[in-house]
Structure formats: structure tokens, C-alpha cells
PDB file of N, CA and C in Angstrom:
ATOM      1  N   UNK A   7       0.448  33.397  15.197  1.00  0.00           N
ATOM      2  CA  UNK A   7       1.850  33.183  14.870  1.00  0.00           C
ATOM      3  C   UNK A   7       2.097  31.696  14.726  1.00  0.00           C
ATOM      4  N   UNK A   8       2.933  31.124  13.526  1.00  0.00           N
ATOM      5  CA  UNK A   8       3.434  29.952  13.472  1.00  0.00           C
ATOM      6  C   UNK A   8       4.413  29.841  13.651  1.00  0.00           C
ATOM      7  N   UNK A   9       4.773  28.358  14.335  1.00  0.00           N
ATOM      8  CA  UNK A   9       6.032  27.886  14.425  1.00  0.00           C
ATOM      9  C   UNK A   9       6.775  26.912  12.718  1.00  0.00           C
ATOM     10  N   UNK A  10       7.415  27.105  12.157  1.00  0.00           N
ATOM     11  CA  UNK A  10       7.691  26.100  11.127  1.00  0.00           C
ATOM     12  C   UNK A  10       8.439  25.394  11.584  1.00  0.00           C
ATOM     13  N   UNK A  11       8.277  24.142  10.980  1.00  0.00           N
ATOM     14  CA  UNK A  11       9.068  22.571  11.259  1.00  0.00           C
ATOM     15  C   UNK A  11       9.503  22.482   9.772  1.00  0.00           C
ATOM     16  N   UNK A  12      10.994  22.091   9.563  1.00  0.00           N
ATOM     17  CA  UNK A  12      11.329  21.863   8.064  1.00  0.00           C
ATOM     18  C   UNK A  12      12.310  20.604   8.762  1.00  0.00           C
ATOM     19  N   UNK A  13      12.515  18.988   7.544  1.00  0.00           N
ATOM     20  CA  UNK A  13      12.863  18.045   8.021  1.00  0.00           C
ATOM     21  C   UNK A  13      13.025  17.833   6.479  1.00  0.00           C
ATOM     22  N   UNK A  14      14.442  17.356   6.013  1.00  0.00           N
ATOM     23  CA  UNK A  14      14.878  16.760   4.741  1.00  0.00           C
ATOM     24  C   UNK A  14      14.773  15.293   4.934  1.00  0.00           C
ATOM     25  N   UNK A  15      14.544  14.792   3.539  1.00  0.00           N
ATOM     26  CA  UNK A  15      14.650  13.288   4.038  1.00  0.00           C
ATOM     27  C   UNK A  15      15.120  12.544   2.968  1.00  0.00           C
ATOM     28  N   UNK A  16      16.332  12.055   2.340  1.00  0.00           N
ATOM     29  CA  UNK A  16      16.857  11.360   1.414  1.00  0.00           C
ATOM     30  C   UNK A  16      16.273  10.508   1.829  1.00  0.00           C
ATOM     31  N   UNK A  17      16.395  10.392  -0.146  1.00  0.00           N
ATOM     32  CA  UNK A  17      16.244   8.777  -0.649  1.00  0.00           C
ATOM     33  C   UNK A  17      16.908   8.558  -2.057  1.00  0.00           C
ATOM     34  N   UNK A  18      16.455   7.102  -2.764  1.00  0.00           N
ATOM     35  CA  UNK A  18      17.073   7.361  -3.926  1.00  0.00           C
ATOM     36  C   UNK A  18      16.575   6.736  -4.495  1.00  0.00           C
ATOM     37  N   UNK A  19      14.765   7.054  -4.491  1.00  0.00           N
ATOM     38  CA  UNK A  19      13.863   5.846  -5.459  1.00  0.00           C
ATOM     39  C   UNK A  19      13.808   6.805  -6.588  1.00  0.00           C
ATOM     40  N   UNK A  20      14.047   7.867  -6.486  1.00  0.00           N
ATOM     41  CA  UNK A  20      13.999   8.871  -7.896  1.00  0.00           C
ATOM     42  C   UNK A  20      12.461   9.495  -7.616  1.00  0.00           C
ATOM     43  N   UNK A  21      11.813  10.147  -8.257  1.00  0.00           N
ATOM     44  CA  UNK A  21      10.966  11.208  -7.731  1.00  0.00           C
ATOM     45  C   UNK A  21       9.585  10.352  -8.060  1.00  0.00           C
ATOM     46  N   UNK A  22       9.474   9.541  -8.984  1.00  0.00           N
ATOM     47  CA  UNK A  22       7.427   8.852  -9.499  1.00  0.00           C
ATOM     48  C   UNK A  22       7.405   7.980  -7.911  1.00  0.00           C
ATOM     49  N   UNK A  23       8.657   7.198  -8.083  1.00  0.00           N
ATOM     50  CA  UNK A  23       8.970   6.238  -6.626  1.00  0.00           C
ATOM     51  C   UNK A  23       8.548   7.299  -5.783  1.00  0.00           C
ATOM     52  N   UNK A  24       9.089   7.513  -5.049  1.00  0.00           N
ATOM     53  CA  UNK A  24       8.993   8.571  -3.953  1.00  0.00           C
ATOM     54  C   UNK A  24       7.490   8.709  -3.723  1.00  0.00           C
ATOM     55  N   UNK A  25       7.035   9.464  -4.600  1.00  0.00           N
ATOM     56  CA  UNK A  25       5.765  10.056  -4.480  1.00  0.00           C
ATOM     57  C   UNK A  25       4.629   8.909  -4.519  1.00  0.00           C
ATOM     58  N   UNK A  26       4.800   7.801  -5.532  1.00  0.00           N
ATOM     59  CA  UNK A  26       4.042   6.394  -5.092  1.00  0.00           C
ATOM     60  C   UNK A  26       3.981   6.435  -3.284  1.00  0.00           C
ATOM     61  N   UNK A  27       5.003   5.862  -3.020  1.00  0.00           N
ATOM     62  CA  UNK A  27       5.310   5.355  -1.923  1.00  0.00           C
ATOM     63  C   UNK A  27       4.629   6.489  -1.185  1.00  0.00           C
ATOM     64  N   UNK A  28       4.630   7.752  -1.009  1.00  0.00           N
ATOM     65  CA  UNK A  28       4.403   9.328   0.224  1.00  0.00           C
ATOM     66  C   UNK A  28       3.001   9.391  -0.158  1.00  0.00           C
ATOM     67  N   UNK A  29       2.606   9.152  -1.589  1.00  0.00           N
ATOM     68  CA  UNK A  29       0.699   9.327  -1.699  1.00  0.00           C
ATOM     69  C   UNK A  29      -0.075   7.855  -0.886  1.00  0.00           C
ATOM     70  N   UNK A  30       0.665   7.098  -0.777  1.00  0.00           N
ATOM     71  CA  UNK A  30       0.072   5.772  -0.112  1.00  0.00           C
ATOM     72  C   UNK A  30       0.021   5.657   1.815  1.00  0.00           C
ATOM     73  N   UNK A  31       1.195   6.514   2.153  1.00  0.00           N
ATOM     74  CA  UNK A  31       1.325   6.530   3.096  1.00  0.00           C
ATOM     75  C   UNK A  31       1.152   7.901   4.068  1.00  0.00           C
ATOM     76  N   UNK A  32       1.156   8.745   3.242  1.00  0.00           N
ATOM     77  CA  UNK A  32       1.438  10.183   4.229  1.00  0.00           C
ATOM     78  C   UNK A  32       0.489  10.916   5.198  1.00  0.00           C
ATOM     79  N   UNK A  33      -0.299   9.876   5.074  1.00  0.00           N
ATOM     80  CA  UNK A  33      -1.498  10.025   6.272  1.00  0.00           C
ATOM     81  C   UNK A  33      -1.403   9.408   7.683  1.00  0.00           C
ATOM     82  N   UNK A  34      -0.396   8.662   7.729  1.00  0.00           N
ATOM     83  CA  UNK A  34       0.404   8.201   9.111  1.00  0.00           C
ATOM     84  C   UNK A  34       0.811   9.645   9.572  1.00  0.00           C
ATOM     85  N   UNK A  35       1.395  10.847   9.038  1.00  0.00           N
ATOM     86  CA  UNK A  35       1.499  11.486   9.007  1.00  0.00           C
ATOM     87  C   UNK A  35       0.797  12.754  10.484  1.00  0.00           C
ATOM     88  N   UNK A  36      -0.178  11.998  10.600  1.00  0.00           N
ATOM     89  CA  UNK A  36      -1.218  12.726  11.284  1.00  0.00           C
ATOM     90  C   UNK A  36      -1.393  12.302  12.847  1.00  0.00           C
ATOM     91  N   UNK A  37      -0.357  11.221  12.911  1.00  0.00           N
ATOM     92  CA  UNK A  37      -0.656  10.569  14.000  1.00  0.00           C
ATOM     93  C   UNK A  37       0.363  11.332  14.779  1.00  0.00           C
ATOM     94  N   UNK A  38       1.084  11.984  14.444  1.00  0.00           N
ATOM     95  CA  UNK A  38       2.029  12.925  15.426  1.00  0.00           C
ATOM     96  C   UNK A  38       1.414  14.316  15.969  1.00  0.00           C
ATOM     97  N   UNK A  39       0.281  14.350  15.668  1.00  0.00           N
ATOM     98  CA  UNK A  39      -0.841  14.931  16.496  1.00  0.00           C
ATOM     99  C   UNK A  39      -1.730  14.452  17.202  1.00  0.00           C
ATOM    100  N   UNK A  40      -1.637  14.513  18.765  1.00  0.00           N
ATOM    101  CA  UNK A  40      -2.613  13.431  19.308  1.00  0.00           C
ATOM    102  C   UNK A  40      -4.478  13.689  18.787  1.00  0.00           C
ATOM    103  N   UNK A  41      -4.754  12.988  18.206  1.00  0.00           N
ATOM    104  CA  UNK A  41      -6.086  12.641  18.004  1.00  0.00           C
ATOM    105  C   UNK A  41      -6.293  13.230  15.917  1.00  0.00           C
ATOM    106  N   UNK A  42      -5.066  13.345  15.809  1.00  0.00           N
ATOM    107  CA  UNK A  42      -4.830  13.979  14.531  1.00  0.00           C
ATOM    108  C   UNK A  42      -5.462  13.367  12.923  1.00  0.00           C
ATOM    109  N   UNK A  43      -6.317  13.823  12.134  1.00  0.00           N
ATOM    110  CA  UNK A  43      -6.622  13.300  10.861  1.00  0.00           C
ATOM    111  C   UNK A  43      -6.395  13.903   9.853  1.00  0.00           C
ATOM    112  N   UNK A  44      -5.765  13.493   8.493  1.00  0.00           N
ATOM    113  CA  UNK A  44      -5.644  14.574   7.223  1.00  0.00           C
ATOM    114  C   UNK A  44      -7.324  14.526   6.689  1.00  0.00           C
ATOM    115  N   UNK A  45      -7.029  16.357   6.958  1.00  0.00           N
ATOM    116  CA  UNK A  45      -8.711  17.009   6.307  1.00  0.00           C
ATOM    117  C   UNK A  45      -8.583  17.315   5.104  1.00  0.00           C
ATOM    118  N   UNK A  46      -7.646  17.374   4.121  1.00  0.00           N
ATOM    119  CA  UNK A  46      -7.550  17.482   3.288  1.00  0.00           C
ATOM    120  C   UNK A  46      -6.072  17.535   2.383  1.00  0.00           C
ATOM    121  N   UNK A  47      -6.179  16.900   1.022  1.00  0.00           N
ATOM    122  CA  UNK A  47      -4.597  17.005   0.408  1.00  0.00           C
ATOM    123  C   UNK A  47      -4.865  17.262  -1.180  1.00  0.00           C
ATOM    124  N   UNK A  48      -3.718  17.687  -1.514  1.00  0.00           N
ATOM    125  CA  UNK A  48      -3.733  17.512  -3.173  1.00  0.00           C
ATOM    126  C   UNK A  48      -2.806  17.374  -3.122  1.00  0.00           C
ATOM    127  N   UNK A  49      -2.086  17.204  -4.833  1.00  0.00           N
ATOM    128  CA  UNK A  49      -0.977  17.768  -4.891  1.00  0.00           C
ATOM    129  C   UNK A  49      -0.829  18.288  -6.246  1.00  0.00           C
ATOM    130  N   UNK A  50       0.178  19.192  -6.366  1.00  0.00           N
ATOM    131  CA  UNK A  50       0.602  19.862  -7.580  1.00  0.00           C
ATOM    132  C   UNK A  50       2.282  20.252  -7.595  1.00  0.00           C
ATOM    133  N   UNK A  51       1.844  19.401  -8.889  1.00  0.00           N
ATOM    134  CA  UNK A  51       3.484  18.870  -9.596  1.00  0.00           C
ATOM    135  C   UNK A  51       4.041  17.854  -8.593  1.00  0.00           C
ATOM    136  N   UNK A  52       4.869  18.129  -7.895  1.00  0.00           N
ATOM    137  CA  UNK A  52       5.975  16.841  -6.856  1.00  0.00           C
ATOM    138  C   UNK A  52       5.693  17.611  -5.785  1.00  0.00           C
ATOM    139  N   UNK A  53       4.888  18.468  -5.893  1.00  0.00           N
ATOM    140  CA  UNK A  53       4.612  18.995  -4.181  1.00  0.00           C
ATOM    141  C   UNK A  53       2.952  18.461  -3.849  1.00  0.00           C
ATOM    142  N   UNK A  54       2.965  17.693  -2.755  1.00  0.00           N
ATOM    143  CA  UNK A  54       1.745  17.508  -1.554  1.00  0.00           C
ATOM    144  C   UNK A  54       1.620  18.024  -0.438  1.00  0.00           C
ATOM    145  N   UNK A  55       0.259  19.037  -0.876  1.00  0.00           N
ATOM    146  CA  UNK A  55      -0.003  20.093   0.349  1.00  0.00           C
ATOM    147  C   UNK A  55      -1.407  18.797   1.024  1.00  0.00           C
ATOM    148  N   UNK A  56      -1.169  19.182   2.002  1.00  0.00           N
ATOM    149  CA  UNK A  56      -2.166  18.816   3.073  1.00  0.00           C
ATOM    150  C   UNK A  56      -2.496  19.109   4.126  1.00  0.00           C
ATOM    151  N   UNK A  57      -3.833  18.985   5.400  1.00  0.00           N
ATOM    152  CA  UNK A  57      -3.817  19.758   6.409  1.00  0.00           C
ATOM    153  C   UNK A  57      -4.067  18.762   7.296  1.00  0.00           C
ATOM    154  N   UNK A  58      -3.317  18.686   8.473  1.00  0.00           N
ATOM    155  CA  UNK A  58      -3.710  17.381   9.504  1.00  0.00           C
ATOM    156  C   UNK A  58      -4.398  18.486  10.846  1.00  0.00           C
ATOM    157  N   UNK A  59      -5.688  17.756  11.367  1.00  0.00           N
ATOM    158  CA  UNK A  59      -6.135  18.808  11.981  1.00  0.00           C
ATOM    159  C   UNK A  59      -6.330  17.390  13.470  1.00  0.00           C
ATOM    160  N   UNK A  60      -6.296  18.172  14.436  1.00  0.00           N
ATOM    161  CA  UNK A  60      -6.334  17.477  15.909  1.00  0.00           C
ATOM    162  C   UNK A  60      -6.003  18.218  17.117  1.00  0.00           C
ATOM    163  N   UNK A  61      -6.713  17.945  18.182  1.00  0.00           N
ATOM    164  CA  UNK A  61      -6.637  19.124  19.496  1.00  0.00           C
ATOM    165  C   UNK A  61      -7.387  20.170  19.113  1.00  0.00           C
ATOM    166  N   UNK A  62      -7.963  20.412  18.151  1.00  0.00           N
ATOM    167  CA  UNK A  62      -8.597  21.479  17.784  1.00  0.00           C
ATOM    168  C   UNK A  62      -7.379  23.065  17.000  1.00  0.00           C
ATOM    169  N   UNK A  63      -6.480  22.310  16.437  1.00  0.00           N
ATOM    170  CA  UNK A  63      -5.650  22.868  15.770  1.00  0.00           C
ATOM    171  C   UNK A  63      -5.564  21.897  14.146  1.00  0.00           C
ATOM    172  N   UNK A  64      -4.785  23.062  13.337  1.00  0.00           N
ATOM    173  CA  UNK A  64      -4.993  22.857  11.859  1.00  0.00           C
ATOM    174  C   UNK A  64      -3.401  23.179  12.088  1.00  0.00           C
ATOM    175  N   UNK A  65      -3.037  21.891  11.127  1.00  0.00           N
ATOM    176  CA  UNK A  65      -1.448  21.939  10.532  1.00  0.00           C
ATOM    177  C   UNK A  65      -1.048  21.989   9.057  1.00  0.00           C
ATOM    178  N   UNK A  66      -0.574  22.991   8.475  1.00  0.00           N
ATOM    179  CA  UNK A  66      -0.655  22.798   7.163  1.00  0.00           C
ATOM    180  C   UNK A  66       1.147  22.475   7.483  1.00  0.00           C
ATOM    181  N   UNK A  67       0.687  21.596   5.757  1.00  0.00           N
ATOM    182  CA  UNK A  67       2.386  21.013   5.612  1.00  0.00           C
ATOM    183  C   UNK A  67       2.281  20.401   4.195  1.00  0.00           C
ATOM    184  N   UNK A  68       3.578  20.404   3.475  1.00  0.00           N
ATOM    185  CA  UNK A  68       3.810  20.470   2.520  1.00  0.00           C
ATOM    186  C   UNK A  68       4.939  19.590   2.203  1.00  0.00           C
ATOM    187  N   UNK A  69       5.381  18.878   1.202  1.00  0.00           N
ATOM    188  CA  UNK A  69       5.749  18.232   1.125  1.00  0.00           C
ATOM    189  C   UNK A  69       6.650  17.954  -0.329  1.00  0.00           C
ATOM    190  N   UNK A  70       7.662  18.512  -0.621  1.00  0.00           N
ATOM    191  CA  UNK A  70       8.202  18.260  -1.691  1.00  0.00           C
ATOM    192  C   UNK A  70       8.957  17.407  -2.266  1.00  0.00           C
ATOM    193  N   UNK A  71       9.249  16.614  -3.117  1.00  0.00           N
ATOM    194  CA  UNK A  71       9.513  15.705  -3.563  1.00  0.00           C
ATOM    195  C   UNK A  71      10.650  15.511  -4.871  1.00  0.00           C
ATOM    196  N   UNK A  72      11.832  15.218  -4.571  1.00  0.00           N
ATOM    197  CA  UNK A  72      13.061  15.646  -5.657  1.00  0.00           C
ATOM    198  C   UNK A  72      13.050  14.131  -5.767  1.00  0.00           C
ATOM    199  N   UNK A  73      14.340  14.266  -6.686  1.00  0.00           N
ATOM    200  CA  UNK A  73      15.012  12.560  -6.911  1.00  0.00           C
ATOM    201  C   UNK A  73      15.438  11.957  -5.960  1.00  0.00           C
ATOM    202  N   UNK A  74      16.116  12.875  -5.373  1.00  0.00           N
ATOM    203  CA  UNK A  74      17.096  12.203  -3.870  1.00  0.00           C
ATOM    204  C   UNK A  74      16.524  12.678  -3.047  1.00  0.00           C
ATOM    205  N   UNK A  75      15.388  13.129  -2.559  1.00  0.00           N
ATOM    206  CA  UNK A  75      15.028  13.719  -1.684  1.00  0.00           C
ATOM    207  C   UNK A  75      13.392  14.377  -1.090  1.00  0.00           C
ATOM    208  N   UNK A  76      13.095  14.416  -0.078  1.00  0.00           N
ATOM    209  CA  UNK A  76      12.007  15.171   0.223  1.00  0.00           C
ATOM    210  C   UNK A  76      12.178  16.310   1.176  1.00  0.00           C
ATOM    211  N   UNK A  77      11.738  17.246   0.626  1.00  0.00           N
ATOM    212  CA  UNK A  77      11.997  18.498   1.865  1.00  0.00           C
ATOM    213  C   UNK A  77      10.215  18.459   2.469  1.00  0.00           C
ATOM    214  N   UNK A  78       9.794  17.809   3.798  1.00  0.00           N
ATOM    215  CA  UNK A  78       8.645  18.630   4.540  1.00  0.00           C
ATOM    216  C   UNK A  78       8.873  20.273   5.125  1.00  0.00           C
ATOM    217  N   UNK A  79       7.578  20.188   5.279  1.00  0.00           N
ATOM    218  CA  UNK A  79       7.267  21.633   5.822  1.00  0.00           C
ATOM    219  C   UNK A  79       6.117  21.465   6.678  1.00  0.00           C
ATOM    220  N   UNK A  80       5.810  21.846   7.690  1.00  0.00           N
ATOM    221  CA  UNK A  80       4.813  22.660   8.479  1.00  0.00           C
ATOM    222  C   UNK A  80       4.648  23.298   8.942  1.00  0.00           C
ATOM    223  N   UNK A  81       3.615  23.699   8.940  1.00  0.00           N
ATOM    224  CA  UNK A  81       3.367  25.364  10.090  1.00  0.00           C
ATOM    225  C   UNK A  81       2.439  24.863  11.187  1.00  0.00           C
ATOM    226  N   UNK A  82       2.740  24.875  11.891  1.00  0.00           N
ATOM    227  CA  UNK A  82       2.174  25.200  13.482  1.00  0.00           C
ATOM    228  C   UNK A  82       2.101  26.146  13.985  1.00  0.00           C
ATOM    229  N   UNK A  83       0.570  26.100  14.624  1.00  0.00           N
ATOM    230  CA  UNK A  83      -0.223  27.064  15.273  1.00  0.00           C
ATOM    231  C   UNK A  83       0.649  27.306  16.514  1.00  0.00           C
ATOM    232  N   UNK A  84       0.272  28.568  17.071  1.00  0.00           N
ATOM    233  CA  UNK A  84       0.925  28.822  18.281  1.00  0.00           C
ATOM    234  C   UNK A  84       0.760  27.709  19.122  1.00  0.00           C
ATOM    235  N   UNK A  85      -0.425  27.048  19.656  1.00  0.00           N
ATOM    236  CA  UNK A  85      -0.587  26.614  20.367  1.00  0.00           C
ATOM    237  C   UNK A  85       0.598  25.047  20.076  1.00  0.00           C
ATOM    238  N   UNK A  86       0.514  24.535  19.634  1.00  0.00           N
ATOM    239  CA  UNK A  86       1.699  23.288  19.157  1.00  0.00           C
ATOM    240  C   UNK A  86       2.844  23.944  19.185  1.00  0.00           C
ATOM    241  N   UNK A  87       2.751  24.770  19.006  1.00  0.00           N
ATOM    242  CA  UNK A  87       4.526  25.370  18.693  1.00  0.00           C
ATOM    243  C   UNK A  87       5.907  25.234  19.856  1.00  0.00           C
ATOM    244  N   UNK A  88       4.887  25.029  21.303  1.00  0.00           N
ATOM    245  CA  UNK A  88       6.080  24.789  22.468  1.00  0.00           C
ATOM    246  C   UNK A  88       6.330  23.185  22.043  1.00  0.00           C
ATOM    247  N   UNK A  89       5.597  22.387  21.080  1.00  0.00           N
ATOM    248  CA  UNK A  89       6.028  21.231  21.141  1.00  0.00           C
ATOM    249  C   UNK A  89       7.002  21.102  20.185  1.00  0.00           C
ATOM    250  N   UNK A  90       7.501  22.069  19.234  1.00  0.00           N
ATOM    251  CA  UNK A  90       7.770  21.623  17.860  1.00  0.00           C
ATOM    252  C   UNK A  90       9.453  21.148  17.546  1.00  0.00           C
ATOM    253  N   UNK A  91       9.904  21.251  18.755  1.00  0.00           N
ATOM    254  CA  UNK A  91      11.467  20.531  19.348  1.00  0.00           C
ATOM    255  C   UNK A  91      10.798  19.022  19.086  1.00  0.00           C
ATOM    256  N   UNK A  92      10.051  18.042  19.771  1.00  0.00           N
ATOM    257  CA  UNK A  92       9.665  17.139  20.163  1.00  0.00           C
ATOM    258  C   UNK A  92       8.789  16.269  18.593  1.00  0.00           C
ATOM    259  N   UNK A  93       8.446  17.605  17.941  1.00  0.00           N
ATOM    260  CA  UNK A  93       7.611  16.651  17.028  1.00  0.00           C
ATOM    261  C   UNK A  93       8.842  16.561  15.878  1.00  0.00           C
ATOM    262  N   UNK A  94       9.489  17.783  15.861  1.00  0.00           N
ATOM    263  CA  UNK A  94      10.773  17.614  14.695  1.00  0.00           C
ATOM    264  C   UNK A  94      11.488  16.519  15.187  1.00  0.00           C
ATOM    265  N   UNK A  95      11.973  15.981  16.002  1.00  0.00           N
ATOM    266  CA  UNK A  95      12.027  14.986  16.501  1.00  0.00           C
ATOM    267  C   UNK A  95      12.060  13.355  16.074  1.00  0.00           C
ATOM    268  N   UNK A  96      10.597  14.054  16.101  1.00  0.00           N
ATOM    269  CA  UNK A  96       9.819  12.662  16.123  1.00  0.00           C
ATOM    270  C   UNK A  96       9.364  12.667  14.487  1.00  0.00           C
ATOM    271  N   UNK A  97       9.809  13.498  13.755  1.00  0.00           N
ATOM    272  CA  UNK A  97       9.626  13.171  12.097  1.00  0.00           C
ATOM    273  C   UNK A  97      10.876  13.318  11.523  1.00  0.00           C
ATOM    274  N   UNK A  98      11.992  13.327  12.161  1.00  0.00           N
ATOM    275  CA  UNK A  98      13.268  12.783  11.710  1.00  0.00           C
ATOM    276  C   UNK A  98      13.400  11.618  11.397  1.00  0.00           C
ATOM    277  N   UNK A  99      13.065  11.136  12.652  1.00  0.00           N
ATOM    278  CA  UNK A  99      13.108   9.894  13.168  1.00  0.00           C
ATOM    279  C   UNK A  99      11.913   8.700  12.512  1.00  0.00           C
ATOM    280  N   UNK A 100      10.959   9.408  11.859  1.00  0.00           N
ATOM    281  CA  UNK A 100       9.732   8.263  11.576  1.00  0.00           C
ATOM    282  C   UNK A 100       9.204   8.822  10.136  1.00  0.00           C
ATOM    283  N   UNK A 101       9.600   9.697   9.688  1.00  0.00           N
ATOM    284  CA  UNK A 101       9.392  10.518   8.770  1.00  0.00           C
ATOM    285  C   UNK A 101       9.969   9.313   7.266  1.00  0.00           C
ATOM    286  N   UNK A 102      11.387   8.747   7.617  1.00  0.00           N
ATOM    287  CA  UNK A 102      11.840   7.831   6.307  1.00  0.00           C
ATOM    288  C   UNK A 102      11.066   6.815   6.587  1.00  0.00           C
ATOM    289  N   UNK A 103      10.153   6.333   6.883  1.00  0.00           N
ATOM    290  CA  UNK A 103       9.862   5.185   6.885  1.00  0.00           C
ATOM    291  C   UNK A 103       8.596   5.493   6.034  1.00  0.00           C
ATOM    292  N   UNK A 104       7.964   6.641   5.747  1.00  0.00           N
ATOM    293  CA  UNK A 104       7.058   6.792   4.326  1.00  0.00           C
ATOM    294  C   UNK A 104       7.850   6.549   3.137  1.00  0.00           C
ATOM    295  N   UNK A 105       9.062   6.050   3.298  1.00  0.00           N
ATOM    296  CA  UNK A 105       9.529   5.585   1.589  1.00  0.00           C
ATOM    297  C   UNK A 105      10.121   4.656   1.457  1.00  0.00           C
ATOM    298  N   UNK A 106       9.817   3.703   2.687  1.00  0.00           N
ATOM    299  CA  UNK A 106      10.183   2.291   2.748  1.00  0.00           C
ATOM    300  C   UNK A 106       9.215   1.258   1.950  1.00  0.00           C
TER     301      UNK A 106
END
């Protein structure tokens, strides 16, 4: 069973911006898993799927990309999931600074 984490995040670099800026950076991304690394990403169209894996758990998350905006997504494993108050949180909060 997963827990999902969904976190909007305006902006207003318009969508090539955006995605410059989130393909350069969105591997910080991983550090909100202790010992966490992205194992893998693509993307297709304005969406970047990727998987940050750490603790011996796999996070898929997704990442969409508008003009004004990014909607994330992740799914968390059961085991993360009592944290996922704490990490939504903590990607409110640190999440705009991939489009600074």
C-alpha cells in the first residue's frame, strides 16, 4: 500500500524555464530520504518521472510542469508513509527553491 504526497508549486518562468531550472536540479530531490539517490528519470512531454530510492525503499514521483506551475507527486511505500505529514512538509517548504 502507498501513501501519496501531492505538493503544487507556482511559478511564473513559463513552462521551457521551469523545466530548465527542475532538469538541473531535481535530484536534491532525494535528499528528503535519508541516505536517498535518483535511480532513475526521464521525462515525457512536461512531465518528469523519476525514482529516488534510500532505506531500502523506492519512491516513485512525478513531476508536472505547466506555465504557472508544477504539480509533484509521490508514492510512498508503506514503510515511509507514517512519515509523509513531515516530508510534505518539508517539500512545501524546499520544494520552490528547484526554480530559483
Amino acid at each position: 500500500m502507498t501513501a501519496p504526497i501531492e505538493v503544487d508549486i507556482p511559478h511564473q518562468l513559463g513552462t521551457a524555464a521551469a523545466k530548465e531550472r527542475i532538469g538541473s536540479s531535481f535530484g536534491k530531490l532525494a535528499d528528503f530520504i535519508p541516505g536517498g539517490a535518483v535511480t532513475e528519470h526521464r521525462w515525457e512531454g512536461d512531465s518528469l518521472f523519476f525514482t529516488v530510492e534510500g532505506m531500502g525503499q523506492r519512491v516513485a514521483a512525478r513531476l508536472d510542469v505547466a506555465a504557472a506551475n508544477v504539480h509533484a507527486s509521490f508514492e510512498l511505500p508503506a514503510f515511509l508513509a507514517m512519515f509523509s505529514d513531515k516530508i510534505r512538509a518539508k517539500l512545501q517548504k524546499e520544494a520552490p527553491k528547484l526554480l530559483e
